[in-house]
PDB file of C-alpha atoms in Angstrom:
ATOM      1  CA  MET A   1     -25.685  21.872 -19.994  1.00 56.00           C
ATOM      2  CA  ASN A   2     -26.907  25.647 -21.143  1.00 65.00           C
ATOM      3  CA  GLU A   3     -29.999  25.649 -19.024  1.00 88.00           C
ATOM      4  CA  GLU A   4     -31.795  29.252 -19.575  1.00 85.00           C
ATOM      5  CA  HIS A   5     -33.642  30.341 -16.792  1.00 93.00           C
ATOM      6  CA  GLY A   6     -36.103  33.603 -16.985  1.00 96.00           C
ATOM      7  CA  GLU A   7     -38.743  34.067 -19.491  1.00 97.00           C
ATOM      8  CA  ASN A   8     -39.108  36.932 -22.372  1.00 97.00           C
ATOM      9  CA  THR A   9     -40.987  38.258 -24.713  1.00 97.00           C
ATOM     10  CA  ILE A  10     -39.467  41.301 -27.092  1.00 98.00           C
ATOM     11  CA  HIS A  11     -41.256  42.728 -30.048  1.00 97.00           C
ATOM     12  CA  VAL A  12     -41.532  46.153 -31.390  1.00 97.00           C
ATOM     13  CA  LYS A  13     -43.729  48.592 -32.667  1.00 96.00           C
ATOM     14  CA  ASP A  14     -43.086  51.669 -34.361  1.00 91.00           C
ATOM     15  CA  ASN A  15     -39.701  52.929 -32.649  1.00 94.00           C
ATOM     16  CA  ILE A  16     -40.406  51.234 -29.392  1.00 98.00           C
ATOM     17  CA  ILE A  17     -38.927  47.848 -28.295  1.00 98.00           C
ATOM     18  CA  TYR A  18     -41.366  46.338 -25.850  1.00 98.00           C
ATOM     19  CA  VAL A  19     -39.325  43.791 -23.487  1.00 98.00           C
ATOM     20  CA  THR A  20     -41.118  41.462 -20.760  1.00 98.00           C
ATOM     21  CA  LEU A  21     -39.186  39.690 -18.421  1.00 98.00           C
ATOM     22  CA  ALA A  22     -40.697  37.014 -15.898  1.00 98.00           C
ATOM     23  CA  GLY A  23     -38.971  34.264 -13.530  1.00 98.00           C
ATOM     24  CA  ALA A  24     -35.664  34.407 -12.264  1.00 97.00           C
ATOM     25  CA  PHE A  25     -32.667  34.988 -14.289  1.00 97.00           C
ATOM     26  CA  ASN A  26     -29.301  33.423 -14.705  1.00 97.00           C
ATOM     27  CA  GLU A  27     -26.735  34.189 -17.191  1.00 97.00           C
ATOM     28  CA  HIS A  28     -28.303  31.945 -19.943  1.00 97.00           C
ATOM     29  CA  GLY A  29     -31.143  33.782 -19.625  1.00 97.00           C
ATOM     30  CA  ALA A  30     -29.949  37.140 -19.500  1.00 98.00           C
ATOM     31  CA  GLU A  31     -27.670  36.404 -22.817  1.00 97.00           C
ATOM     32  CA  ASN A  32     -30.880  35.259 -24.408  1.00 97.00           C
ATOM     33  CA  VAL A  33     -32.496  38.586 -24.077  1.00 97.00           C
ATOM     34  CA  SER A  34     -29.522  40.547 -24.634  1.00 98.00           C
ATOM     35  CA  LYS A  35     -28.971  39.078 -27.994  1.00 97.00           C
ATOM     36  CA  LYS A  36     -32.302  39.329 -28.747  1.00 98.00           C
ATOM     37  CA  ALA A  37     -32.772  43.053 -28.426  1.00 98.00           C
ATOM     38  CA  THR A  38     -29.015  43.454 -30.093  1.00 97.00           C
ATOM     39  CA  GLN A  39     -30.495  41.753 -32.918  1.00 97.00           C
ATOM     40  CA  ILE A  40     -33.094  44.165 -33.515  1.00 97.00           C
ATOM     41  CA  ILE A  41     -31.428  47.387 -32.466  1.00 97.00           C
ATOM     42  CA  SER A  42     -28.954  46.400 -35.248  1.00 95.00           C
ATOM     43  CA  THR A  43     -32.246  46.417 -38.116  1.00 95.00           C
ATOM     44  CA  PHE A  44     -32.685  50.080 -37.137  1.00 95.00           C
ATOM     45  CA  ASN A  45     -29.624  51.359 -38.693  1.00 92.00           C
ATOM     46  CA  HIS A  46     -28.915  53.877 -36.182  1.00 92.00           C
ATOM     47  CA  LYS A  47     -32.399  55.540 -36.178  1.00 96.00           C
ATOM     48  CA  LYS A  48     -33.597  56.819 -32.747  1.00 97.00           C
ATOM     49  CA  PHE A  49     -35.837  54.032 -30.662  1.00 98.00           C
ATOM     50  CA  MET A  50     -37.141  53.582 -27.137  1.00 98.00           C
ATOM     51  CA  ILE A  51     -37.567  50.643 -24.940  1.00 98.00           C
ATOM     52  CA  LEU A  52     -40.138  49.897 -22.563  1.00 98.00           C
ATOM     53  CA  ILE A  53     -39.553  47.182 -20.105  1.00 98.00           C
ATOM     54  CA  ASN A  54     -42.231  45.500 -18.247  1.00 98.00           C
ATOM     55  CA  LEU A  55     -40.747  43.631 -14.679  1.00 98.00           C
ATOM     56  CA  LEU A  56     -43.959  43.211 -13.124  1.00 98.00           C
ATOM     57  CA  LYS A  57     -43.311  39.259 -13.113  1.00 98.00           C
ATOM     58  CA  LEU A  58     -39.265  39.302 -12.687  1.00 97.00           C
ATOM     59  CA  ASP A  59     -38.215  37.439  -9.637  1.00 97.00           C
ATOM     60  CA  GLY A  60     -35.124  38.501  -9.810  1.00 96.00           C
ATOM     61  CA  ALA A  61     -31.582  37.360 -11.463  1.00 97.00           C
ATOM     62  CA  THR A  62     -28.456  36.035 -10.650  1.00 97.00           C
ATOM     63  CA  PRO A  63     -25.105  38.299 -10.385  1.00 97.00           C
ATOM     64  CA  GLU A  64     -23.970  36.624 -13.539  1.00 97.00           C
ATOM     65  CA  ALA A  65     -27.399  37.880 -15.096  1.00 98.00           C
ATOM     66  CA  TYR A  66     -26.888  41.443 -13.886  1.00 98.00           C
ATOM     67  CA  LYS A  67     -23.055  41.746 -15.252  1.00 98.00           C
ATOM     68  CA  ILE A  68     -24.724  40.768 -18.933  1.00 98.00           C
ATOM     69  CA  SER A  69     -27.336  43.279 -18.271  1.00 98.00           C
ATOM     70  CA  ASN A  70     -24.494  45.675 -17.285  1.00 98.00           C
ATOM     71  CA  GLU A  71     -22.426  44.887 -20.428  1.00 98.00           C
ATOM     72  CA  PHE A  72     -25.589  44.922 -22.643  1.00 98.00           C
ATOM     73  CA  ASN A  73     -26.445  48.498 -21.093  1.00 98.00           C
ATOM     74  CA  GLY A  74     -22.871  49.857 -21.794  1.00 98.00           C
ATOM     75  CA  TRP A  75     -23.347  48.750 -25.192  1.00 98.00           C
ATOM     76  CA  LEU A  76     -26.538  50.551 -25.341  1.00 97.00           C
ATOM     77  CA  ASN A  77     -25.348  53.535 -24.715  1.00 97.00           C
ATOM     78  CA  SER A  78     -23.678  53.753 -27.725  1.00 96.00           C
ATOM     79  CA  GLN A  79     -26.575  53.442 -29.582  1.00 97.00           C
ATOM     80  CA  ASN A  80     -29.608  55.987 -30.441  1.00 97.00           C
ATOM     81  CA  MET A  81     -31.898  54.926 -27.668  1.00 98.00           C
ATOM     82  CA  VAL A  82     -33.650  58.277 -26.910  1.00 98.00           C
ATOM     83  CA  ALA A  83     -35.615  56.746 -23.427  1.00 98.00           C
ATOM     84  CA  LYS A  84     -36.660  53.735 -21.294  1.00 98.00           C
ATOM     85  CA  ALA A  85     -39.432  53.201 -19.375  1.00 98.00           C
ATOM     86  CA  ILE A  86     -39.338  50.770 -16.700  1.00 98.00           C
ATOM     87  CA  VAL A  87     -42.291  49.156 -15.433  1.00 98.00           C
ATOM     88  CA  ILE A  88     -41.624  47.713 -11.582  1.00 98.00           C
ATOM     89  CA  THR A  89     -43.445  47.493  -8.460  1.00 97.00           C
ATOM     90  CA  SER A  90     -40.650  45.619  -6.677  1.00 96.00           C
ATOM     91  CA  GLN A  91     -38.551  48.117  -4.727  1.00 96.00           C
ATOM     92  CA  SER A  92     -35.925  45.850  -3.692  1.00 96.00           C
ATOM     93  CA  ILE A  93     -35.433  44.429  -7.281  1.00 96.00           C
ATOM     94  CA  LYS A  94     -35.235  48.156  -8.464  1.00 96.00           C
ATOM     95  CA  ALA A  95     -32.549  49.156  -6.237  1.00 96.00           C
ATOM     96  CA  ILE A  96     -30.400  45.898  -6.932  1.00 96.00           C
ATOM     97  CA  ASP A  97     -30.846  46.557 -10.632  1.00 95.00           C
ATOM     98  CA  GLN A  98     -29.411  50.021  -9.961  1.00 95.00           C
ATOM     99  CA  GLN A  99     -26.888  48.781  -7.778  1.00 96.00           C
ATOM    100  CA  TRP A 100     -25.551  45.896 -10.046  1.00 97.00           C
ATOM    101  CA  VAL A 101     -26.045  48.017 -13.461  1.00 98.00           C
ATOM    102  CA  PRO A 102     -24.756  51.102 -13.383  1.00 98.00           C
ATOM    103  CA  SER A 103     -24.054  51.311 -17.106  1.00 98.00           C
ATOM    104  CA  LYS A 104     -27.625  52.694 -16.743  1.00 97.00           C
ATOM    105  CA  ALA A 105     -26.805  55.758 -14.754  1.00 94.00           C
ATOM    106  CA  GLY A 106     -26.396  58.040 -17.926  1.00 92.00           C
ATOM    107  CA  GLN A 107     -29.566  56.706 -19.736  1.00 98.00           C
ATOM    108  CA  ASN A 108     -32.867  58.514 -19.949  1.00 98.00           C
ATOM    109  CA  ILE A 109     -34.918  56.020 -17.511  1.00 98.00           C
ATOM    110  CA  GLU A 110     -38.136  56.587 -16.000  1.00 98.00           C
ATOM    111  CA  TYR A 111     -39.589  54.010 -13.495  1.00 98.00           C
ATOM    112  CA  PHE A 112     -43.665  53.432 -13.626  1.00 98.00           C
ATOM    113  CA  ASP A 113     -45.905  50.882 -11.868  1.00 98.00           C
ATOM    114  CA  ASN A 114     -48.081  50.430 -15.130  1.00 98.00           C
ATOM    115  CA  GLU A 115     -47.208  50.168 -18.975  1.00 98.00           C
ATOM    116  CA  ASP A 116     -49.740  53.077 -19.658  1.00 98.00           C
ATOM    117  CA  ASP A 117     -48.056  55.623 -18.018  1.00 98.00           C
ATOM    118  CA  ALA A 118     -44.631  54.507 -19.256  1.00 98.00           C
ATOM    119  CA  LEU A 119     -46.190  54.690 -22.796  1.00 98.00           C
ATOM    120  CA  LYS A 120     -47.408  58.117 -22.357  1.00 98.00           C
ATOM    121  CA  TRP A 121     -43.904  59.441 -21.030  1.00 98.00           C
ATOM    122  CA  LEU A 122     -42.107  57.608 -23.754  1.00 98.00           C
ATOM    123  CA  HIS A 123     -44.336  59.589 -26.419  1.00 97.00           C
ATOM    124  CA  LYS A 124     -43.598  62.832 -24.839  1.00 97.00           C
ATOM    125  CA  GLN A 125     -39.580  61.886 -24.872  1.00 97.00           C
ATOM    126  CA  PHE A 126     -39.488  61.542 -28.709  1.00 85.00           C
TER     127      PHE A 126
END
């Protein structure tokens, strides 16, 4: 049985992909987010883009979900992503994510506690 855990919403406005994750993610939920984002990015035809990820309602993820996130971010490194802003207040989830997703290390990432500041920063990056 393919039971997806974790809720996600993804939409695009201008050149920014907005991702919101809520709940606890397993590998099926992470795979769903990865596929949605990959499909969106493929429509950009190698144009530059940015990502804003809201993790304020994220409860956590399984090791398998972090593995999928690491693979996706590895692929993302070969795309034309200019910057990624992550909105998060949980320092423990942030630390776990940084440890388990080493493929983010070379990305232009900043962390924020609200979307307004994250968007301001993103607009300065493009």
